Short mmCIF file of C-alpha atoms and ligand atoms in Angstrom, two decimals:
data_model
loop_
_atom_site.label_atom_id
_atom_site.label_comp_id
_atom_site.label_asym_id
_atom_site.label_seq_id
_atom_site.Cartn_x
_atom_site.Cartn_y
_atom_site.Cartn_z
CA UNK A 280 -12.52 -12.15 -46.28
CA UNK A 281 -14.10 -13.33 -43.02
CA UNK A 282 -16.22 -10.98 -40.96
CA UNK A 283 -16.58 -11.54 -37.23
CA UNK A 284 -19.31 -9.62 -35.48
CA UNK A 285 -18.87 -9.16 -31.76
CA UNK A 286 -21.83 -8.26 -29.60
CA UNK A 287 -20.16 -5.48 -27.59
CA UNK A 288 -16.97 -3.45 -27.45
CA UNK A 289 -15.81 -5.57 -24.50
CA UNK A 290 -16.99 -8.94 -25.87
CA UNK A 291 -14.01 -11.04 -24.83
CA UNK A 292 -15.90 -14.37 -25.01
CA UNK A 293 -17.10 -13.58 -28.52
CA UNK A 294 -13.59 -12.66 -29.62
CA UNK A 295 -12.08 -15.80 -28.03
CA UNK A 296 -14.64 -18.17 -29.58
CA UNK A 297 -14.23 -16.62 -33.01
CA UNK A 298 -10.45 -16.54 -32.75
CA UNK A 299 -10.33 -20.23 -31.76
CA UNK A 300 -12.38 -21.18 -34.79
CA UNK A 301 -10.35 -19.05 -37.16
CA UNK A 302 -7.06 -20.41 -35.83
CA UNK A 303 -8.34 -23.96 -36.23
CA UNK A 304 -8.99 -23.17 -39.88
CA UNK A 305 -5.66 -21.39 -40.23
CA UNK A 306 -7.31 -18.19 -41.43
CA UNK A 307 -4.58 -15.54 -41.85
CA UNK A 308 -5.08 -12.33 -39.82
CA UNK A 309 -5.27 -10.23 -42.98
CA UNK A 310 -8.34 -12.18 -44.07
CA UNK A 311 -10.40 -11.27 -41.01
CA UNK A 312 -12.50 -8.17 -40.41
CA UNK A 313 -13.57 -7.58 -36.83
CA UNK A 314 -16.64 -5.49 -36.11
CA UNK A 315 -18.83 -4.70 -33.17
CA UNK A 316 -22.63 -4.83 -33.52
CA UNK A 317 -23.79 -3.22 -36.72
CA UNK A 318 -20.79 -1.03 -37.37
CA UNK A 319 -20.32 -0.65 -41.13
CA UNK A 320 -18.46 -3.53 -42.71
CA UNK A 321 -15.80 -3.26 -45.34
CA UNK A 322 -17.66 -3.37 -48.68
CA UNK A 323 -15.38 -6.05 -50.04
CA UNK A 324 -15.86 -8.33 -47.07
CA UNK A 325 -18.33 -11.18 -47.13
CA UNK A 326 -20.02 -12.37 -43.99
CA UNK A 327 -18.61 -15.76 -43.24
CA UNK A 328 -20.25 -18.86 -41.90
CA UNK A 329 -19.52 -19.12 -38.19
CA UNK A 330 -16.10 -20.67 -37.78
CA UNK A 331 -16.15 -24.30 -36.65
CA UNK A 332 -14.90 -25.03 -33.16
CA UNK A 333 -11.27 -26.17 -33.09
CA UNK A 334 -10.31 -29.75 -32.36
CA UNK A 335 -9.94 -29.95 -28.56
CA UNK A 336 -6.39 -29.38 -27.41
CA UNK A 337 -5.27 -28.51 -30.92
CA UNK A 338 -3.52 -25.34 -29.82
CA UNK A 339 -3.11 -24.27 -26.25
CA UNK A 340 -2.20 -20.66 -25.62
CA UNK A 341 -0.12 -19.46 -22.69
CA UNK A 342 -1.95 -18.03 -19.74
CA UNK A 343 -0.07 -14.75 -20.15
CA UNK A 344 -1.69 -14.33 -23.55
CA UNK A 345 -5.19 -14.81 -22.16
CA UNK A 346 -4.49 -12.33 -19.37
CA UNK A 347 -3.20 -9.82 -21.91
CA UNK A 348 -6.18 -10.41 -24.21
CA UNK A 349 -8.71 -10.05 -21.39
CA UNK A 350 -7.35 -6.59 -20.58
CA UNK A 351 -6.55 -5.41 -24.10
CA UNK A 352 -10.04 -6.28 -25.38
CA UNK A 353 -11.34 -3.52 -23.10
CA UNK A 354 -9.16 -0.90 -24.81
CA UNK A 355 -10.53 1.82 -27.03
CA UNK A 356 -8.07 1.09 -29.85
CA UNK A 357 -10.27 -0.09 -32.74
CA UNK A 358 -7.52 -2.40 -33.97
CA UNK A 359 -7.25 -4.37 -30.73
CA UNK A 360 -9.26 -7.40 -31.94
CA UNK A 361 -7.13 -7.73 -35.06
CA UNK A 362 -3.89 -7.15 -33.17
CA UNK A 363 -4.77 -9.87 -30.67
CA UNK A 364 -5.66 -12.28 -33.43
CA UNK A 365 -2.37 -11.52 -35.18
CA UNK A 366 -0.52 -12.25 -31.95
CA UNK A 367 -2.47 -15.46 -31.47
CA UNK A 368 -1.62 -16.58 -35.00
CA UNK A 369 2.08 -15.83 -34.44
CA UNK A 370 2.07 -17.73 -31.13
CA UNK A 371 1.67 -20.95 -33.07
CA UNK A 372 5.13 -20.54 -34.50
CA UNK A 373 6.63 -18.48 -31.68
CA UNK A 374 5.17 -19.94 -28.47
CA UNK A 375 7.18 -17.59 -26.22
CA UNK A 376 6.34 -14.46 -28.16
CA UNK A 377 4.04 -13.04 -25.51
CA UNK A 378 7.04 -12.78 -23.16
CA UNK A 379 9.02 -10.73 -25.67
CA UNK A 380 8.08 -7.24 -24.57
CA UNK A 381 10.46 -5.70 -27.08
CA UNK A 382 8.43 -7.08 -29.99
CA UNK A 383 6.44 -4.15 -31.48
CA UNK A 384 3.14 -6.06 -31.57
CA UNK A 385 3.49 -7.30 -27.98
CA UNK A 386 4.56 -3.82 -26.93
CA UNK A 387 1.54 -2.21 -28.50
CA UNK A 388 -0.84 -4.67 -26.84
CA UNK A 389 0.99 -4.32 -23.51
CA UNK A 390 0.44 -0.58 -23.73
CA UNK A 391 -3.28 -0.98 -24.45
CA UNK A 392 -3.62 -3.39 -21.52
CA UNK A 393 -1.71 -1.02 -19.25
CA UNK A 394 -3.95 1.91 -20.19
CA UNK A 395 -6.97 -0.25 -19.50
CA UNK A 396 -5.69 -1.25 -16.05
CA UNK A 397 -5.04 2.37 -15.24
CA UNK A 398 -8.53 3.37 -16.35
CA UNK A 399 -10.03 0.64 -14.15
CA UNK A 400 -8.10 2.00 -11.21
CA UNK A 401 -9.22 5.58 -11.97
CA UNK A 402 -12.85 4.56 -12.03
CA UNK A 403 -12.48 2.87 -8.65
CA UNK A 404 -10.68 5.83 -7.12
CA UNK A 405 -12.48 8.83 -8.58
CA UNK A 406 -16.08 7.89 -9.10
CA UNK A 407 -18.37 9.80 -6.69
CA UNK A 408 -21.97 8.96 -5.89
CA UNK A 409 -24.66 11.59 -5.32
CA UNK A 410 -27.73 10.67 -3.32
CA UNK A 411 -31.14 11.03 -4.97
CA UNK A 412 -34.63 10.10 -3.86
CA UNK A 413 -35.94 7.20 -5.95
CA UNK A 414 -39.41 5.80 -5.21
CA UNK A 415 -39.19 6.96 -1.63
CA UNK A 416 -35.81 5.40 -0.96
CA UNK A 417 -32.27 6.68 -1.45
CA UNK A 418 -30.39 5.76 -4.58
CA UNK A 419 -26.79 6.75 -5.22
CA UNK A 420 -25.99 7.88 -8.72
CA UNK A 421 -22.58 8.56 -10.24
CA UNK A 422 -21.45 9.89 -13.58
CA UNK A 423 -18.16 8.66 -15.00
CA UNK A 424 -16.43 9.01 -18.37
CA UNK A 425 -13.97 6.17 -18.86
CA UNK A 426 -11.40 6.27 -21.62
CA UNK A 427 -11.83 2.56 -22.34
CA UNK A 428 -14.58 -0.07 -22.32
CA UNK A 429 -14.11 -0.96 -18.68
CA UNK A 430 -17.51 -0.44 -17.10
CA UNK A 431 -18.80 -4.03 -17.16
CA UNK A 432 -15.40 -5.37 -16.11
CA UNK A 433 -15.46 -3.03 -13.11
CA UNK A 434 -19.05 -3.72 -12.03
CA UNK A 435 -18.17 -6.53 -9.59
CA UNK A 436 -15.88 -4.19 -7.69
CA UNK A 437 -18.70 -1.70 -7.06
CA UNK A 438 -21.16 -4.47 -6.19
CA UNK A 439 -18.77 -5.76 -3.54
CA UNK A 440 -17.87 -2.34 -2.22
CA UNK A 441 -21.40 -0.93 -2.10
CA UNK A 442 -23.42 -4.13 -1.73
CA UNK A 443 -26.03 -2.70 0.60
CA UNK A 444 -26.71 0.51 -1.34
CA UNK A 445 -28.93 0.95 -4.35
CA UNK A 446 -26.81 2.63 -6.96
CA UNK A 447 -26.46 3.50 -10.65
CA UNK A 448 -23.33 4.31 -12.57
CA UNK A 449 -23.99 6.32 -15.72
CA UNK A 450 -21.43 6.46 -18.49
CA UNK A 451 -21.68 7.53 -22.14
CA UNK A 452 -21.61 3.93 -23.41
CA UNK A 453 -23.63 1.98 -20.87
CA UNK A 454 -25.25 2.40 -17.47
CA UNK A 455 -25.23 -0.21 -14.74
CA UNK A 456 -27.65 -0.44 -11.86
CA UNK A 457 -27.57 -2.34 -8.58
CA UNK A 458 -30.75 -2.77 -6.59
CA UNK A 459 -29.14 -4.51 -3.63
CA UNK A 460 -29.65 -7.96 -5.17
CA UNK A 461 -29.08 -7.91 -8.90
CA UNK A 462 -27.09 -5.99 -11.43
CA UNK A 463 -28.82 -4.70 -14.55
CA UNK A 464 -27.70 -2.76 -17.55
CA UNK A 465 -29.16 0.12 -19.50
CA UNK A 466 -28.17 2.36 -22.38
CA UNK A 467 -25.49 5.02 -22.17
CA UNK A 468 -26.33 8.36 -20.59
CA UNK A 469 -25.15 11.95 -20.60
CA UNK A 470 -23.84 14.06 -17.75
CA UNK A 471 -27.15 15.94 -17.67
CA UNK A 472 -28.85 12.69 -16.59
CA UNK A 473 -26.75 12.56 -13.42
CA UNK A 474 -27.56 14.66 -10.35
CA UNK A 475 -25.26 17.52 -9.38
CA UNK A 476 -24.57 18.60 -5.77
CA UNK A 477 -26.72 17.26 -2.94
CA UNK A 478 -26.46 16.60 0.81
CA UNK A 479 -24.14 13.63 0.24
CA UNK A 480 -21.60 16.08 -1.08
CA UNK A 481 -21.98 18.33 1.92
CA UNK A 482 -21.29 15.44 4.28
CA UNK A 483 -18.35 14.40 2.19
CA UNK A 484 -16.98 17.94 1.96
CA UNK A 485 -17.20 18.48 5.71
CA UNK A 486 -15.43 15.22 6.28
CA UNK A 487 -12.73 16.09 3.78
CA UNK A 488 -12.18 19.64 5.11
CA UNK A 489 -11.81 18.37 8.66
CA UNK A 490 -9.23 15.79 7.73
CA UNK A 491 -7.26 17.84 5.21
CA UNK A 492 -3.75 18.70 6.29
CA UNK A 493 -1.80 20.44 3.55
CA UNK A 494 1.52 19.79 5.25
CA UNK A 495 0.92 16.07 5.12
CA UNK A 496 -0.97 15.73 1.89
CA UNK A 497 0.86 13.51 -0.54
CA UNK A 498 0.82 16.03 -3.31
CA UNK A 499 2.85 13.76 -5.50
CA UNK A 500 0.38 10.96 -5.32
CA UNK A 501 -2.54 13.37 -5.51
CA UNK A 502 -1.44 15.16 -8.66
CA UNK A 503 -0.36 11.99 -10.31
CA UNK A 504 -3.30 9.90 -9.36
CA UNK A 505 -6.07 12.39 -9.75
CA UNK A 506 -5.98 13.73 -13.31
CA UNK A 507 -7.83 17.04 -13.71
CA UNK A 508 -10.34 15.32 -15.96
CA UNK A 509 -11.99 13.72 -12.90
CA UNK A 510 -11.92 16.72 -10.61
CA UNK A 511 -15.19 18.19 -11.80
CA UNK A 512 -17.08 15.12 -10.57
CA UNK A 513 -15.40 14.99 -7.18
CA UNK A 514 -16.87 17.31 -4.57
CA UNK A 515 -13.78 17.44 -2.39
CA UNK A 516 -11.54 18.77 -5.14
CA UNK A 517 -13.44 22.07 -5.17
CA UNK A 518 -12.13 22.59 -1.64
CA UNK A 519 -8.50 21.92 -2.35
CA UNK A 520 -7.44 25.35 -3.66
CA UNK A 521 -9.12 27.15 -0.73
CA UNK A 522 -7.72 24.81 1.86
CA UNK A 523 -4.27 25.07 0.45
CA UNK A 524 -4.44 28.88 0.18
CA UNK A 525 -5.39 29.14 3.85
CA UNK A 526 -2.40 27.17 5.00
CA UNK A 527 0.93 28.42 6.35
CA UNK A 528 3.63 30.16 4.30
CA UNK A 529 5.46 26.91 3.65
CA UNK A 530 2.37 25.42 2.16
CA UNK A 531 1.71 28.55 0.04
CA UNK A 532 5.17 28.17 -1.40
CA UNK A 533 4.44 24.57 -2.12
CA UNK A 534 1.25 25.43 -3.96
CA UNK A 535 2.94 27.99 -6.17
CA UNK A 536 5.62 25.51 -7.03
CA UNK A 537 3.10 22.73 -7.51
CA UNK A 538 2.32 24.29 -10.85
CA UNK A 539 5.94 24.05 -11.94
CA UNK A 540 6.27 20.96 -13.95
CA UNK A 541 9.21 19.47 -15.75
CA UNK A 542 8.23 17.48 -18.80
CA UNK A 543 4.72 17.22 -17.35
CA UNK A 544 5.98 15.82 -14.04
CA UNK A 545 5.69 17.85 -10.89
CA UNK A 546 8.88 18.82 -9.13
CA UNK A 547 7.03 19.70 -5.96
CA UNK A 548 5.42 16.30 -5.99
CA UNK A 549 8.84 14.70 -6.01
CA UNK A 550 10.12 17.05 -3.30
CA UNK A 551 7.11 16.25 -1.14
CA UNK A 552 7.78 12.57 -1.60
CA UNK A 553 11.48 12.91 -0.77
CA UNK A 554 10.62 14.92 2.37
CA UNK A 555 8.15 12.31 3.43
CA UNK A 556 10.69 9.54 2.90
CA UNK A 557 13.19 11.39 5.10
CA UNK A 558 11.04 10.43 8.08
CA UNK A 559 10.48 6.84 7.00
CA UNK A 560 10.19 4.29 9.80
CA UNK A 561 8.67 1.49 7.74
CA UNK A 562 11.36 -0.94 8.84
CA UNK A 563 13.99 -0.85 11.62
CA UNK A 564 16.85 0.08 9.24
CA UNK A 565 16.22 3.78 9.85
CA UNK A 566 17.51 3.47 13.43
CA UNK A 567 21.25 2.92 12.94
CA UNK A 568 21.43 4.67 9.53
CA UNK A 569 22.45 8.32 9.27
CA UNK A 570 19.63 9.31 6.95
CA UNK A 571 17.27 8.23 4.19
CA UNK A 572 19.06 8.22 0.85
CA UNK A 573 16.37 9.06 -1.65
CA UNK A 574 16.63 8.84 -5.45
CA UNK A 575 17.94 11.74 -7.49
CA UNK A 576 17.84 12.95 -11.05
CA UNK A 577 15.45 14.81 -13.33
CA UNK A 578 11.76 14.22 -12.58
CA UNK A 579 11.16 13.71 -16.29
CA UNK A 580 14.04 11.24 -16.72
CA UNK A 581 13.33 8.66 -19.42
CA UNK A 582 15.62 6.18 -17.71
CA UNK A 583 15.58 4.98 -14.11
CA UNK A 584 18.32 2.93 -12.46
CA UNK A 585 17.58 1.05 -9.27
CA UNK A 586 20.43 -0.16 -7.08
CA UNK A 587 20.34 -2.18 -3.90
CA UNK A 588 20.79 0.19 -0.96
CA UNK A 589 23.09 3.08 -0.04
CA UNK A 590 26.57 2.14 1.05
CA UNK A 591 28.72 3.71 3.75
CA UNK A 592 29.57 6.83 1.73
CA UNK A 593 26.05 7.30 0.40
CA UNK A 594 24.68 7.08 3.94
CA UNK A 595 26.92 9.97 4.97
CA UNK A 596 26.48 12.07 1.82
CA UNK A 597 22.72 11.44 1.60
CA UNK A 598 23.03 10.77 -2.15
CA UNK A 599 22.85 7.50 -4.10
CA UNK A 600 25.81 5.99 -5.94
CA UNK A 601 28.55 8.39 -4.91
CA UNK A 602 30.95 5.80 -3.41
CA UNK A 603 33.11 3.17 -5.18
CA UNK A 604 30.14 1.41 -6.81
CA UNK A 605 28.87 4.80 -7.98
CA UNK A 606 32.21 5.62 -9.55
CA UNK A 607 32.25 2.30 -11.35
CA UNK A 608 28.69 3.01 -12.53
CA UNK A 609 29.64 6.49 -13.78
CA UNK A 610 32.62 5.13 -15.69
CA UNK A 611 30.57 2.40 -17.36
CA UNK A 612 27.78 4.86 -18.21
CA UNK A 613 30.26 7.22 -19.85
CA UNK A 614 31.78 4.35 -21.84
CA UNK A 615 28.33 3.21 -22.93
CA UNK A 616 27.49 6.75 -24.04
CA UNK A 617 24.57 7.09 -21.60
CA UNK A 618 24.27 10.45 -19.88
CA UNK A 619 23.86 9.89 -16.12
CA UNK A 620 22.55 13.43 -15.69
CA UNK A 621 19.50 12.43 -17.73
CA UNK A 622 18.82 9.36 -15.61
CA UNK A 623 17.01 9.05 -12.30
CA UNK A 624 19.09 6.94 -9.93
CA UNK A 625 17.64 5.37 -6.82
CA UNK A 626 17.81 2.31 -4.60
CA UNK A 627 15.44 -0.51 -3.69
CA UNK A 628 16.16 0.10 0.00
CA UNK A 629 16.63 3.68 1.15
CA UNK A 630 18.62 3.12 4.35
CA UNK A 631 22.11 1.71 4.75
CA UNK A 632 22.10 -1.74 6.36
CA UNK A 633 25.40 -2.65 7.96
CA UNK A 634 27.18 -4.57 10.66
CA UNK A 635 29.47 -2.61 12.92
CA UNK A 636 32.95 -4.18 13.14
CA UNK A 637 35.10 -1.99 15.28
CA UNK A 638 35.12 1.36 13.56
CA UNK A 639 34.06 -0.08 10.23
CA UNK A 640 30.51 -0.40 9.01
CA UNK A 641 30.28 -3.47 6.80
CA UNK A 642 27.53 -3.67 4.19
CA UNK A 643 24.83 -6.22 5.02
CA UNK A 644 22.39 -7.49 2.43
CA UNK A 645 18.81 -6.29 2.90
CA UNK A 646 16.27 -9.03 3.56
CA UNK A 647 12.96 -9.63 1.80
CA UNK A 648 11.05 -7.86 4.60
CA UNK A 649 13.17 -4.72 4.24
CA UNK A 650 12.89 -4.76 0.45
CA UNK A 651 9.13 -5.16 0.68
CA UNK A 652 8.76 -2.43 3.30
CA UNK A 653 10.71 -0.04 1.10
CA UNK A 654 8.91 -0.95 -2.11
CA UNK A 655 6.32 1.70 -1.31
CA UNK A 656 8.85 4.43 -2.08
CA UNK A 657 10.04 2.90 -5.32
CA UNK A 658 6.46 2.60 -6.49
CA UNK A 659 5.87 6.27 -5.72
CA UNK A 660 9.04 7.22 -7.57
CA UNK A 661 8.01 5.12 -10.56
CA UNK A 662 4.56 6.70 -10.62
CA UNK A 663 6.04 10.16 -10.52
CA UNK A 664 8.94 9.83 -12.89
CA UNK A 665 7.22 7.43 -15.29
CA UNK A 666 10.52 6.36 -16.90
CA UNK A 667 10.36 4.78 -20.32
CA UNK A 668 12.92 2.20 -19.24
CA UNK A 669 13.87 1.00 -15.77
CA UNK A 670 17.08 -0.89 -15.10
CA UNK A 671 17.50 -3.14 -12.09
CA UNK A 672 21.13 -3.21 -10.98
CA UNK A 673 21.42 -6.58 -9.28
CA UNK A 674 19.10 -9.09 -7.66
CA UNK A 675 17.81 -6.89 -4.82
CA UNK A 676 16.61 -4.23 -7.25
CA UNK A 677 15.02 -6.89 -9.45
CA UNK A 678 13.29 -8.45 -6.43
CA UNK A 679 11.93 -5.05 -5.50
CA UNK A 680 10.73 -4.08 -8.97
CA UNK A 681 9.16 -7.41 -9.88
CA UNK A 682 7.98 -8.42 -6.41
CA UNK A 683 9.61 -11.83 -6.79
CA UNK A 684 13.02 -13.44 -7.07
CA UNK A 685 14.52 -12.96 -10.54
CA UNK A 686 17.60 -14.83 -11.77
CA UNK A 687 19.97 -12.33 -13.36
CA UNK A 688 21.64 -14.92 -15.61
CA UNK A 689 18.31 -15.92 -17.09
CA UNK A 690 16.66 -12.51 -17.39
CA UNK A 691 19.62 -10.42 -18.43
CA UNK A 692 19.85 -8.96 -21.93
CA UNK A 693 16.17 -8.71 -22.85
CA UNK A 694 13.29 -6.32 -22.30
CA UNK A 695 10.99 -7.40 -19.47
CA UNK A 696 7.67 -6.07 -18.36
CA UNK A 697 7.15 -4.60 -14.92
CA UNK A 698 3.92 -5.27 -13.04
CA UNK A 699 2.80 -1.71 -13.96
CA UNK A 700 3.42 -2.48 -17.64
CA UNK A 701 6.67 -0.48 -17.96
CA UNK A 702 9.76 -1.81 -19.70
CA UNK A 703 12.59 -3.07 -17.51
CA UNK A 704 16.02 -4.62 -17.94
CA UNK A 705 18.12 -6.47 -15.43
CA UNK A 706 21.88 -6.39 -15.21
CA UNK A 707 24.50 -6.90 -12.53
CA UNK A 708 25.24 -4.50 -9.71
CA UNK A 709 28.46 -2.48 -10.16
CA UNK A 710 29.77 -3.66 -6.79
CA UNK A 711 29.71 -7.23 -8.13
CA UNK A 712 32.31 -6.05 -10.65
CA UNK A 713 34.39 -4.55 -7.86
CA UNK A 714 34.44 -7.84 -5.98
CA UNK A 715 35.70 -10.07 -8.80
CA UNK A 716 39.23 -11.20 -7.84
CA UNK A 717 40.36 -12.38 -11.29
CA UNK A 718 41.35 -9.35 -13.42
CA UNK A 719 40.53 -11.12 -16.69
CA UNK A 720 37.08 -12.07 -15.49
CA UNK A 721 36.56 -8.58 -14.05
CA UNK A 722 37.43 -7.02 -17.41
CA UNK A 723 35.11 -9.38 -19.24
CA UNK A 724 32.23 -8.76 -16.85
CA UNK A 725 32.79 -5.02 -16.96
CA UNK A 726 32.60 -5.08 -20.77
CA UNK A 727 29.30 -7.01 -20.54
CA UNK A 728 27.95 -4.45 -18.09
CA UNK A 729 28.91 -1.58 -20.44
CA UNK A 730 27.21 -3.43 -23.28
CA UNK A 731 24.02 -3.81 -21.19
CA UNK A 732 24.04 -0.07 -20.52
CA UNK A 733 24.60 0.66 -24.20
CA UNK A 734 21.60 -1.48 -25.08
CA UNK A 735 19.27 0.22 -22.63
CA UNK A 736 20.54 3.62 -23.78
CA UNK A 737 19.68 2.58 -27.32
CA UNK A 738 16.16 1.50 -26.25
CA UNK A 739 15.30 5.10 -25.45
CA UNK A 740 15.73 6.11 -29.05
CA UNK A 741 13.22 3.50 -30.16
CA UNK A 742 10.49 4.38 -27.62
N1 LIG B 982 25.18 0.47 -3.98
C1 LIG B 982 23.87 0.70 -4.26
O1 LIG B 982 23.12 -0.21 -4.61
N2 LIG B 982 23.42 1.93 -4.15
C2 LIG B 982 24.17 2.95 -3.81
O2 LIG B 982 23.63 4.05 -3.74
C3 LIG B 982 25.53 2.69 -3.53
C4 LIG B 982 26.00 1.45 -3.63
#
């Protein structure tokens, strides 16, 4: 048994050096014990000689693996070092494994990395400094309790953002200090070590109260993005209930309903988002269109379908997938045994783009600029609904979800990973099936589409 001792919980370099040596020696994952500092070692393990460095170029790992490892190492899962080494060992035989997001090991590491990225974002968004007097000069001190080992990895962000201030960030595991020139590190702290309420908060609260507009607040984003856990450290959150209560009747109704959640997701948050989207002017498509066609379905749907854009009938009805493509979609869903009423159905672009020919409005394909302008809404919907599986119907949806051109033929039929870490699948758009002139080919393609839907329906059971 080999024992690898890492210096810290987030010791990526230590893990990488050890893993390289072990791989060079072909040490099986089961023969390695990973520990941090002087954590107790398995009694049957023997401390190994340091592993020799591998022959240069002996085994080159894909960049995607290193990116995954860099994030996952920061996770709080005690098995992460071993899991990453297991993946590394398998990569030798399966060089594309890291792209297979349906593989249970890859999936588990993806999830750790996703949680880490989220935690990094939370720290950036919700950490609040309090001003204290320190040797006659102001110092800004913040208390934060991360879920993962992200503090060192996040330090550069705070140095850049608050370069001219002297500040300290205290966390249970480690504290970091910036004196305007250099970053230093100290032991972990407790909340009692951090100051509570001071004039900085008053300034911040006054600012927040004067800018708060409950009719415009993005409750969806707020509830989603600001978990209660962080509220106690954020001065402005103490004001929110009072400010909301003082608002007009409409807002009072909103507050009451804000507490109604479906499967942990807020219905009011989704309604607020839909209402906001109804006034969208992010691109010129809103001008000739009748209305915004927002997504619809349960806010706790495990499955999200993303189409291209509303068609003529959807533009009039104000609902997605109700015209011919929608009927084709419904039929295929029923045949695949997937319940549409449990899915959230939306579009990459929320306004109908068309060319007027006489009395007819002919569908026109949305351009990259329109897709990008509308991506804001899809991202909000994804954050709110948090589907387990997202399905892109056609190339426009895939372009929107992945932020780049995806080839359906190449990507179809396998689980992919979205930039936010979620699982996605790509298939054709139902209107492609409607356009096929050859009945035999149409029948064949329709059967493939049904099969794709059956597969994604089946994925839900396994997640
Ligand atoms: N096509 C789409 O992509 N979406 C709709 O809502 C209707 C047709």
